[in-house]
mmCIF file of C-alpha atoms and ligand atoms in Angstrom:
data_model
loop_
_atom_site.group_PDB
_atom_site.id
_atom_site.type_symbol
_atom_site.label_atom_id
_atom_site.label_comp_id
_atom_site.label_asym_id
_atom_site.label_seq_id
_atom_site.Cartn_x
_atom_site.Cartn_y
_atom_site.Cartn_z
ATOM 1 C CA MET A 1 6.069 -20.241 5.465
ATOM 2 C CA HIS A 2 7.333 -20.088 1.897
ATOM 3 C CA ILE A 3 6.110 -16.678 0.797
ATOM 4 C CA LEU A 4 5.973 -15.016 -2.593
ATOM 5 C CA VAL A 5 5.907 -11.252 -2.066
ATOM 6 C CA THR A 6 4.848 -9.386 -5.192
ATOM 7 C CA GLY A 7 5.804 -5.715 -5.452
ATOM 8 C CA GLY A 8 8.351 -6.253 -2.677
ATOM 9 C CA ALA A 9 10.722 -3.553 -3.969
ATOM 10 C CA GLY A 10 8.075 -0.830 -3.680
ATOM 11 C CA PHE A 11 7.122 1.315 -0.715
ATOM 12 C CA ILE A 12 5.033 -0.944 1.528
ATOM 13 C CA GLY A 13 6.298 -4.255 0.119
ATOM 14 C CA SER A 14 9.917 -3.425 0.915
ATOM 15 C CA HIS A 15 9.077 -2.693 4.564
ATOM 16 C CA PHE A 16 7.117 -5.934 4.746
ATOM 17 C CA VAL A 17 10.094 -7.905 3.406
ATOM 18 C CA LEU A 18 12.638 -6.243 5.720
ATOM 19 C CA ARG A 19 10.484 -6.820 8.805
ATOM 20 C CA HIS A 20 9.500 -10.344 7.874
ATOM 21 C CA VAL A 21 13.079 -11.484 7.265
ATOM 22 C CA GLU A 22 14.071 -10.142 10.666
ATOM 23 C CA ALA A 23 11.088 -11.522 12.577
ATOM 24 C CA PHE A 24 10.844 -14.927 10.857
ATOM 25 C CA PRO A 25 14.363 -15.968 9.797
ATOM 26 C CA ASN A 26 13.244 -19.552 9.119
ATOM 27 C CA ASP A 27 10.695 -18.552 6.473
ATOM 28 C CA SER A 28 11.761 -18.408 2.849
ATOM 29 C CA LEU A 29 10.868 -15.345 0.814
ATOM 30 C CA VAL A 30 10.748 -14.910 -2.940
ATOM 31 C CA VAL A 31 10.232 -11.318 -4.090
ATOM 32 C CA LEU A 32 8.769 -10.763 -7.554
ATOM 33 C CA ASP A 33 8.862 -7.169 -8.763
ATOM 34 C CA LYS A 34 8.677 -5.564 -12.187
ATOM 35 C CA LEU A 35 10.921 -2.739 -10.934
ATOM 36 C CA THR A 36 8.787 0.122 -12.192
ATOM 37 C CA TYR A 37 9.683 3.736 -11.427
ATOM 38 C CA ALA A 38 8.137 3.248 -7.943
ATOM 39 C CA ALA A 39 10.550 0.456 -6.983
ATOM 40 C CA ASP A 40 14.088 0.541 -5.712
ATOM 41 C CA LYS A 41 15.912 -2.749 -5.261
ATOM 42 C CA LYS A 42 18.341 -0.946 -2.961
ATOM 43 C CA PHE A 43 15.621 -0.836 -0.295
ATOM 44 C CA LEU A 44 16.214 -4.584 0.028
ATOM 45 C CA SER A 45 20.015 -4.488 -0.068
ATOM 46 C CA SER A 46 20.408 -5.528 3.588
ATOM 47 C CA VAL A 47 18.439 -8.758 3.001
ATOM 48 C CA LEU A 48 19.251 -9.637 -0.623
ATOM 49 C CA GLU A 49 21.401 -12.575 0.478
ATOM 50 C CA LYS A 50 18.547 -13.982 2.550
ATOM 51 C CA ILE A 51 15.783 -13.786 -0.067
ATOM 52 C CA ILE A 52 15.345 -14.717 -3.707
ATOM 53 C CA PHE A 53 14.746 -11.656 -5.859
ATOM 54 C CA ILE A 54 13.171 -12.042 -9.301
ATOM 55 C CA GLU A 55 12.553 -9.191 -11.690
ATOM 56 C CA GLY A 56 9.290 -9.972 -13.455
ATOM 57 C CA ASP A 57 5.618 -9.250 -13.973
ATOM 58 C CA ILE A 58 2.699 -10.697 -11.996
ATOM 59 C CA ALA A 59 0.813 -10.858 -15.292
ATOM 60 C CA ASP A 60 3.340 -13.463 -16.491
ATOM 61 C CA THR A 61 1.351 -16.467 -15.256
ATOM 62 C CA LYS A 62 3.903 -18.984 -16.527
ATOM 63 C CA LEU A 63 6.730 -17.310 -14.605
ATOM 64 C CA VAL A 64 4.688 -17.109 -11.392
ATOM 65 C CA LYS A 65 3.674 -20.780 -11.691
ATOM 66 C CA GLU A 66 7.328 -21.748 -12.127
ATOM 67 C CA LEU A 67 8.320 -19.741 -9.045
ATOM 68 C CA VAL A 68 5.533 -21.262 -6.961
ATOM 69 C CA SER A 69 6.461 -24.775 -8.009
ATOM 70 C CA LYS A 70 10.242 -24.357 -7.683
ATOM 71 C CA HIS A 71 10.163 -22.612 -4.292
ATOM 72 C CA ARG A 72 7.220 -24.550 -2.797
ATOM 73 C CA ILE A 73 5.291 -21.324 -2.202
ATOM 74 C CA ASP A 74 2.382 -21.676 0.245
ATOM 75 C CA THR A 75 1.494 -17.981 0.689
ATOM 76 C CA ILE A 76 1.344 -15.022 -1.690
ATOM 77 C CA VAL A 77 1.296 -11.481 -0.310
ATOM 78 C CA ASP A 78 0.349 -9.239 -3.203
ATOM 79 C CA PHE A 79 1.572 -5.636 -3.062
ATOM 80 C CA ALA A 80 2.280 -5.304 -6.805
ATOM 81 C CA ALA A 81 0.270 -2.476 -8.297
ATOM 82 C CA GLU A 82 0.249 0.780 -10.144
ATOM 83 C CA THR A 83 -0.632 3.169 -7.335
ATOM 84 C CA HIS A 84 -0.579 6.845 -8.227
ATOM 85 C CA VAL A 85 -4.065 8.329 -8.716
ATOM 86 C CA ASP A 86 -2.852 11.244 -10.863
ATOM 87 C CA ARG A 87 -1.089 8.859 -13.254
ATOM 88 C CA SER A 88 -4.273 6.767 -13.497
ATOM 89 C CA ILE A 89 -6.207 9.875 -14.540
ATOM 90 C CA SER A 90 -3.701 10.619 -17.334
ATOM 91 C CA ASP A 91 -3.440 7.004 -18.504
ATOM 92 C CA PRO A 92 -5.555 4.244 -16.927
ATOM 93 C CA TYR A 93 -4.250 1.381 -19.063
ATOM 94 C CA PRO A 94 -1.149 0.424 -17.020
ATOM 95 C CA PHE A 95 -3.474 0.296 -14.001
ATOM 96 C CA LEU A 96 -5.829 -2.112 -15.753
ATOM 97 C CA GLN A 97 -2.890 -4.219 -16.897
ATOM 98 C CA THR A 98 -1.394 -4.738 -13.435
ATOM 99 C CA ASN A 99 -4.223 -4.125 -10.967
ATOM 100 C CA VAL A 100 -6.810 -6.148 -12.906
ATOM 101 C CA LEU A 101 -5.083 -8.506 -15.366
ATOM 102 C CA GLY A 102 -2.118 -8.966 -13.028
ATOM 103 C CA VAL A 103 -4.447 -9.999 -10.198
ATOM 104 C CA ALA A 104 -6.329 -12.302 -12.594
ATOM 105 C CA SER A 105 -2.997 -13.926 -13.436
ATOM 106 C CA LEU A 106 -2.165 -14.513 -9.752
ATOM 107 C CA LEU A 107 -5.618 -16.048 -9.280
ATOM 108 C CA GLU A 108 -4.898 -18.480 -12.137
ATOM 109 C CA VAL A 109 -1.800 -19.516 -10.205
ATOM 110 C CA CYS A 110 -3.862 -19.983 -7.019
ATOM 111 C CA LYS A 111 -6.310 -22.154 -9.003
ATOM 112 C CA ALA A 112 -3.455 -24.351 -10.160
ATOM 113 C CA PHE A 113 -1.940 -24.580 -6.652
ATOM 114 C CA PRO A 114 -4.958 -24.761 -4.310
ATOM 115 C CA MET A 115 -2.875 -24.991 -1.136
ATOM 116 C CA ILE A 116 -1.739 -21.357 -1.602
ATOM 117 C CA ARG A 117 -3.099 -18.670 0.720
ATOM 118 C CA PHE A 118 -3.475 -15.401 -1.212
ATOM 119 C CA LEU A 119 -3.378 -12.122 0.703
ATOM 120 C CA HIS A 120 -4.401 -9.325 -1.640
ATOM 121 C CA VAL A 121 -3.412 -5.863 -0.424
ATOM 122 C CA SER A 122 -6.026 -3.288 -1.357
ATOM 123 C CA THR A 123 -7.109 0.204 -0.423
ATOM 124 C CA ASP A 124 -9.765 2.320 1.290
ATOM 125 C CA GLU A 125 -10.173 4.119 -2.042
ATOM 126 C CA VAL A 126 -12.369 1.292 -3.388
ATOM 127 C CA TYR A 127 -15.274 2.632 -1.281
ATOM 128 C CA GLY A 128 -15.146 6.120 -2.792
ATOM 129 C CA ASP A 129 -15.232 9.139 -0.576
ATOM 130 C CA LEU A 130 -17.094 10.045 2.604
ATOM 131 C CA SER A 131 -18.502 13.307 3.857
ATOM 132 C CA ASP A 132 -17.224 14.737 7.139
ATOM 133 C CA THR A 133 -20.129 13.169 9.019
ATOM 134 C CA ASP A 134 -20.239 9.703 7.389
ATOM 135 C CA ALA A 135 -19.384 6.716 9.568
ATOM 136 C CA PRO A 136 -16.155 4.867 8.690
ATOM 137 C CA LYS A 137 -16.633 2.142 6.077
ATOM 138 C CA LYS A 138 -17.141 -1.437 7.183
ATOM 139 C CA PRO A 139 -15.697 -4.457 5.333
ATOM 140 C CA LEU A 140 -18.974 -5.450 3.605
ATOM 141 C CA ASP A 141 -19.978 -1.948 2.463
ATOM 142 C CA PRO A 142 -20.499 -1.519 -1.297
ATOM 143 C CA LEU A 143 -17.608 -0.426 -3.492
ATOM 144 C CA CYS A 144 -17.948 2.946 -5.238
ATOM 145 C CA PRO A 145 -14.543 3.960 -6.635
ATOM 146 C CA SER A 146 -13.931 7.491 -7.944
ATOM 147 C CA SER A 147 -10.621 7.330 -9.848
ATOM 148 C CA PRO A 148 -9.339 4.897 -12.482
ATOM 149 C CA TYR A 149 -6.809 3.747 -9.856
ATOM 150 C CA ALA A 150 -9.551 3.008 -7.316
ATOM 151 C CA ALA A 151 -11.710 1.339 -9.988
ATOM 152 C CA SER A 152 -8.805 -0.915 -10.989
ATOM 153 C CA LYS A 153 -8.200 -1.889 -7.352
ATOM 154 C CA ALA A 154 -11.923 -2.538 -6.819
ATOM 155 C CA SER A 155 -11.909 -4.739 -9.936
ATOM 156 C CA GLY A 156 -8.992 -6.724 -8.560
ATOM 157 C CA ASP A 157 -10.812 -7.168 -5.245
ATOM 158 C CA LEU A 158 -13.958 -8.399 -7.018
ATOM 159 C CA LEU A 159 -11.940 -10.888 -9.045
ATOM 160 C CA VAL A 160 -10.489 -12.247 -5.789
ATOM 161 C CA GLN A 161 -13.956 -12.589 -4.256
ATOM 162 C CA ALA A 162 -15.259 -14.333 -7.387
ATOM 163 C CA ALA A 163 -12.317 -16.748 -7.438
ATOM 164 C CA VAL A 164 -12.965 -17.722 -3.827
ATOM 165 C CA ARG A 165 -16.616 -18.447 -4.577
ATOM 166 C CA THR A 166 -16.117 -20.127 -7.969
ATOM 167 C CA TYR A 167 -12.833 -21.971 -7.602
ATOM 168 C CA GLY A 168 -12.578 -22.282 -3.829
ATOM 169 C CA ILE A 169 -9.166 -20.637 -3.616
ATOM 170 C CA LYS A 170 -7.966 -19.517 -0.177
ATOM 171 C CA ALA A 171 -7.822 -15.729 -0.125
ATOM 172 C CA ALA A 172 -8.199 -12.679 2.063
ATOM 173 C CA ILE A 173 -8.289 -8.988 1.181
ATOM 174 C CA SER A 174 -6.774 -6.230 3.300
ATOM 175 C CA ARG A 175 -7.799 -2.605 2.801
ATOM 176 C CA CYS A 176 -5.805 0.142 4.440
ATOM 177 C CA THR A 177 -5.776 3.911 4.666
ATOM 178 C CA ASN A 178 -2.986 6.223 3.416
ATOM 179 C CA ASN A 179 0.439 4.882 4.351
ATOM 180 C CA PHE A 180 3.405 7.100 5.066
ATOM 181 C CA GLY A 181 7.050 6.481 5.874
ATOM 182 C CA PRO A 182 10.432 5.997 4.169
ATOM 183 C CA HIS A 183 10.703 4.409 0.674
ATOM 184 C CA GLN A 184 7.600 6.031 -0.824
ATOM 185 C CA ALA A 185 7.860 7.240 -4.436
ATOM 186 C CA GLU A 186 8.668 10.922 -4.632
ATOM 187 C CA GLU A 187 5.470 11.871 -6.469
ATOM 188 C CA LYS A 188 3.175 10.980 -3.538
ATOM 189 C CA PHE A 189 1.810 13.716 -1.258
ATOM 190 C CA ILE A 190 4.101 13.581 1.796
ATOM 191 C CA PRO A 191 7.346 13.001 -0.185
ATOM 192 C CA THR A 192 6.343 15.842 -2.545
ATOM 193 C CA VAL A 193 5.836 18.251 0.343
ATOM 194 C CA ILE A 194 9.175 17.270 1.917
ATOM 195 C CA ARG A 195 11.107 17.396 -1.354
ATOM 196 C CA THR A 196 9.764 20.762 -2.491
ATOM 197 C CA ALA A 197 10.086 22.281 0.998
ATOM 198 C CA LEU A 198 13.726 21.158 1.227
ATOM 199 C CA ALA A 199 14.389 22.773 -2.141
ATOM 200 C CA GLY A 200 12.602 25.965 -1.047
ATOM 201 C CA LEU A 201 10.157 25.582 -3.958
ATOM 202 C CA PRO A 202 6.382 26.217 -3.980
ATOM 203 C CA ILE A 203 4.587 23.239 -2.417
ATOM 204 C CA PRO A 204 1.598 22.229 -4.549
ATOM 205 C CA ILE A 205 -1.596 21.751 -2.491
ATOM 206 C CA TYR A 206 -4.800 20.743 -4.250
ATOM 207 C CA ALA A 207 -7.694 23.253 -3.893
ATOM 208 C CA GLU A 208 -7.779 24.600 -0.331
ATOM 209 C CA GLY A 209 -6.030 21.566 1.172
ATOM 210 C CA LYS A 210 -9.050 20.579 3.217
ATOM 211 C CA ASN A 211 -9.401 17.002 1.944
ATOM 212 C CA LYS A 212 -8.865 14.530 4.774
ATOM 213 C CA ARG A 213 -6.885 11.316 4.912
ATOM 214 C CA ASP A 214 -6.227 8.814 7.686
ATOM 215 C CA TRP A 215 -2.450 8.374 7.970
ATOM 216 C CA LEU A 216 -1.097 4.929 8.828
ATOM 217 C CA TYR A 217 2.632 4.492 9.451
ATOM 218 C CA VAL A 218 3.915 1.890 7.007
ATOM 219 C CA THR A 219 5.369 -0.516 9.588
ATOM 220 C CA ASP A 220 2.054 -0.562 11.468
ATOM 221 C CA HIS A 221 0.421 -1.667 8.211
ATOM 222 C CA CYS A 222 3.006 -4.443 7.789
ATOM 223 C CA ASP A 223 2.425 -5.622 11.356
ATOM 224 C CA ALA A 224 -1.318 -5.854 10.686
ATOM 225 C CA LEU A 225 -0.632 -8.020 7.619
ATOM 226 C CA GLU A 226 1.479 -10.339 9.793
ATOM 227 C CA VAL A 227 -1.442 -10.653 12.213
ATOM 228 C CA ILE A 228 -3.745 -11.604 9.327
ATOM 229 C CA LEU A 229 -1.218 -14.177 8.102
ATOM 230 C CA THR A 230 -1.196 -15.864 11.505
ATOM 231 C CA THR A 231 -4.950 -15.697 12.172
ATOM 232 C CA PRO A 232 -6.657 -19.093 11.923
ATOM 233 C CA ASN A 233 -9.508 -19.039 9.363
ATOM 234 C CA ALA A 234 -8.339 -15.713 7.903
ATOM 235 C CA PHE A 235 -8.264 -17.278 4.435
ATOM 236 C CA ASP A 236 -11.392 -19.392 4.656
ATOM 237 C CA ALA A 237 -14.121 -17.180 3.217
ATOM 238 C CA CYS A 238 -12.475 -14.201 1.521
ATOM 239 C CA ARG A 239 -12.527 -12.137 4.665
ATOM 240 C CA VAL A 240 -11.871 -8.418 4.259
ATOM 241 C CA PHE A 241 -9.631 -6.844 6.890
ATOM 242 C CA HIS A 242 -9.527 -3.097 7.450
ATOM 243 C CA ILE A 243 -6.324 -1.425 8.637
ATOM 244 C CA SER A 244 -6.498 2.189 9.768
ATOM 245 C CA SER A 245 -4.925 4.386 12.384
ATOM 246 C CA ASP A 246 -7.881 6.685 13.262
ATOM 247 C CA SER A 247 -5.555 9.634 12.679
ATOM 248 C CA GLU A 248 -7.410 11.808 10.176
ATOM 249 C CA GLN A 249 -5.649 14.966 9.040
ATOM 250 C CA LYS A 250 -6.434 17.669 6.513
ATOM 251 C CA ASN A 251 -3.792 17.790 3.755
ATOM 252 C CA ILE A 252 -2.988 21.387 4.633
ATOM 253 C CA ASP A 253 -2.307 20.431 8.255
ATOM 254 C CA VAL A 254 0.019 17.623 7.144
ATOM 255 C CA ALA A 255 1.936 20.085 4.956
ATOM 256 C CA LYS A 256 2.162 22.615 7.807
ATOM 257 C CA ALA A 257 3.417 19.936 10.208
ATOM 258 C CA ILE A 258 6.182 19.022 7.737
ATOM 259 C CA LEU A 259 7.168 22.685 7.322
ATOM 260 C CA LYS A 260 7.375 22.999 11.098
ATOM 261 C CA ILE A 261 9.692 19.978 11.392
ATOM 262 C CA LEU A 262 11.881 21.379 8.604
ATOM 263 C CA GLY A 263 11.805 24.947 9.956
ATOM 264 C CA LYS A 264 10.467 26.238 6.637
ATOM 265 C CA PRO A 265 7.903 29.040 6.161
ATOM 266 C CA GLU A 266 4.224 28.446 5.395
ATOM 267 C CA SER A 267 4.559 30.976 2.578
ATOM 268 C CA LEU A 268 5.895 28.050 0.484
ATOM 269 C CA LEU A 269 2.372 26.574 0.344
ATOM 270 C CA SER A 270 0.955 27.038 -3.136
ATOM 271 C CA PHE A 271 -2.686 26.203 -3.852
ATOM 272 C CA VAL A 272 -3.238 24.573 -7.244
ATOM 273 C CA ARG A 273 -6.284 23.467 -9.269
ATOM 274 C CA ASP A 274 -8.001 20.484 -7.654
ATOM 275 C CA ARG A 275 -7.508 16.933 -8.936
ATOM 276 C CA PRO A 276 -10.520 15.878 -11.083
ATOM 277 C CA GLY A 277 -12.849 13.639 -9.055
ATOM 278 C CA HIS A 278 -10.763 14.297 -5.924
ATOM 279 C CA ASP A 279 -12.151 12.272 -3.003
ATOM 280 C CA TRP A 280 -12.967 14.356 0.047
ATOM 281 C CA ARG A 281 -12.336 11.921 2.866
ATOM 282 C CA TYR A 282 -11.670 8.222 3.529
ATOM 283 C CA ALA A 283 -12.202 6.404 6.799
ATOM 284 C CA LEU A 284 -12.235 2.711 7.679
ATOM 285 C CA ASP A 285 -13.673 0.845 10.642
ATOM 286 C CA SER A 286 -10.780 -1.425 11.624
ATOM 287 C CA SER A 287 -12.357 -2.821 14.797
ATOM 288 C CA GLU A 288 -12.340 -6.400 13.476
ATOM 289 C CA THR A 289 -8.586 -6.328 12.749
ATOM 290 C CA ARG A 290 -7.962 -4.690 16.130
ATOM 291 C CA SER A 291 -9.948 -7.475 17.801
ATOM 292 C CA LEU A 292 -7.235 -9.869 16.514
ATOM 293 C CA GLY A 293 -4.707 -8.075 18.725
ATOM 294 C CA TRP A 294 -3.344 -5.489 16.276
ATOM 295 C CA LYS A 295 -3.153 -1.774 16.909
ATOM 296 C CA PRO A 296 -0.987 0.970 15.439
ATOM 297 C CA ASN A 297 2.145 1.711 17.486
ATOM 298 C CA ILE A 298 3.534 4.803 15.773
ATOM 299 C CA SER A 299 1.715 8.105 16.254
ATOM 300 C CA PHE A 300 1.280 10.479 13.334
ATOM 301 C CA GLU A 301 3.728 12.955 14.884
ATOM 302 C CA GLU A 302 6.420 10.331 15.531
ATOM 303 C CA GLY A 303 5.961 8.758 12.087
ATOM 304 C CA LEU A 304 6.151 12.117 10.368
ATOM 305 C CA LYS A 305 9.434 12.966 12.096
ATOM 306 C CA LYS A 306 10.946 9.619 11.045
ATOM 307 C CA THR A 307 9.708 10.121 7.486
ATOM 308 C CA VAL A 308 11.013 13.682 7.146
ATOM 309 C CA GLU A 309 14.362 12.570 8.573
ATOM 310 C CA TRP A 310 14.685 9.759 6.027
ATOM 311 C CA TYR A 311 13.984 12.026 3.043
ATOM 312 C CA ARG A 312 16.234 14.779 4.459
ATOM 313 C CA GLU A 313 19.163 12.355 4.827
ATOM 314 C CA ARG A 314 18.573 11.058 1.297
ATOM 315 C CA SER A 315 18.548 14.566 -0.139
ATOM 316 C CA VAL A 316 21.982 15.431 1.277
ATOM 317 C CA ARG A 317 23.684 12.227 0.131
HETATM 318 P P1 NAD B 401 4.313 1.348 -4.863
HETATM 319 O O1 NAD B 401 3.811 2.019 -6.089
HETATM 320 O O2 NAD B 401 5.285 2.059 -3.996
HETATM 321 O O3 NAD B 401 4.981 -0.067 -5.225
HETATM 322 C C1 NAD B 401 4.373 -0.964 -6.107
HETATM 323 C C2 NAD B 401 5.393 -2.029 -6.430
HETATM 324 O O4 NAD B 401 4.777 -2.959 -7.345
HETATM 325 C C3 NAD B 401 6.645 -1.480 -7.131
HETATM 326 O O5 NAD B 401 7.786 -2.083 -6.564
HETATM 327 C C4 NAD B 401 6.468 -1.905 -8.585
HETATM 328 O O6 NAD B 401 7.698 -2.106 -9.260
HETATM 329 C C5 NAD B 401 5.700 -3.204 -8.406
HETATM 330 N N1 NAD B 401 4.910 -3.569 -9.591
HETATM 331 C C6 NAD B 401 4.097 -2.772 -10.315
HETATM 332 N N2 NAD B 401 3.543 -3.469 -11.319
HETATM 333 C C7 NAD B 401 4.010 -4.737 -11.222
HETATM 334 C C8 NAD B 401 3.795 -5.923 -11.944
HETATM 335 N N3 NAD B 401 2.980 -5.946 -13.019
HETATM 336 N N4 NAD B 401 4.425 -7.049 -11.570
HETATM 337 C C9 NAD B 401 5.283 -7.046 -10.506
HETATM 338 N N5 NAD B 401 5.531 -5.948 -9.777
HETATM 339 C C10 NAD B 401 4.891 -4.807 -10.126
HETATM 340 O O7 NAD B 401 2.992 0.927 -4.058
HETATM 341 P P2 NAD B 401 2.735 0.864 -2.479
HETATM 342 O O8 NAD B 401 2.390 2.215 -2.019
HETATM 343 O O9 NAD B 401 3.819 0.107 -1.842
HETATM 344 O O10 NAD B 401 1.395 0.005 -2.474
HETATM 345 C C11 NAD B 401 1.412 -1.409 -2.327
HETATM 346 C C12 NAD B 401 -0.028 -1.886 -2.317
HETATM 347 O O11 NAD B 401 -0.734 -1.248 -1.246
HETATM 348 C C13 NAD B 401 -0.796 -1.536 -3.586
HETATM 349 O O12 NAD B 401 -1.616 -2.607 -3.935
HETATM 350 C C14 NAD B 401 -1.634 -0.333 -3.195
HETATM 351 O O13 NAD B 401 -2.820 -0.290 -3.949
HETATM 352 C C15 NAD B 401 -1.903 -0.628 -1.741
HETATM 353 N N6 NAD B 401 -2.157 0.574 -0.932
HETATM 354 C C16 NAD B 401 -1.209 1.544 -0.798
HETATM 355 C C17 NAD B 401 -1.487 2.659 -0.004
HETATM 356 C C18 NAD B 401 -0.473 3.757 0.211
HETATM 357 O O14 NAD B 401 -0.788 4.738 0.892
HETATM 358 N N7 NAD B 401 0.720 3.661 -0.314
HETATM 359 C C19 NAD B 401 -2.723 2.806 0.623
HETATM 360 C C20 NAD B 401 -3.675 1.783 0.456
HETATM 361 C C21 NAD B 401 -3.368 0.672 -0.309
#
């Protein structure tokens, strides 16, 4: 494969690139990343000689077309996005620019190069939230986003579906639950808990900390994407693949587990005013993706230890 990975210097994209280079040394990879605050090119330092790295914007259609043509790209894996819900509440416009117009730009490229397979990485947040008793969402359930972030991702997904129907491009959408692991931007929930706990500062927990998330270790997510990329017919009819770990945890329990690993007291937990529109729970039915032979390999406990260790090492450097 000749793959263009967008957002490959961010959290999930960087793990995908590192694993793909190791597992498929004969593939060629071009990474396109705008290098926003969430990116760190250093995550890719061990493979920079084996890939082509371009700093640029997915909304720059001319640039992406040039890259596709020059490097004979046959597959795009699209991780590029603005991703922090709280930022989207303060200022939605960067989210619309990248998550909607950026996706539209990549679809223009796919129109111009119809042999490309486009894997668009999306999120469980497009469905909105569930109550404690709701069944996990299935791939064809209606979208009902709550935050500007989720609405921008849902818009991107709808544009992909429309492009498949109208222009016949080859695309698939993956939707996953909350990822965790090394390389995640410091403002996200688990890195925030680790960072503030290490500093002995109050750890901000929204409301009573009872909101639930399903936690998927980042490399398990990347492995699921590889399975999709090698599944015959995956790109034929805009299939939607769910990726989840069935490991739901209350936020407060995640924070307590981190404190336990770090040997820090629970008195650091500090309850703060809830996020506006805060979704209660997400859950995805990933049985179809599992039927392709994928399953998560890293338990929540094991993944959390690895994650805490990575941030702890980074903090002492
Ligand atoms: P991230 O914020 O860590 O990284 C995003 C990357 O995209 C960064 O490297 C950034 O520089 C790059 N980028 C942003 N705008 C760009 C643009 N216009 N052009 C090129 N590059 C641009 O995000 P992440 O957590 O790695 O998420 C990757 C994808 O997975 C996103 O689409 C996100 O919606 C989705 N997702 C993430 C999670 C999660 O828990 N992290 C859960 C579900 C879905």
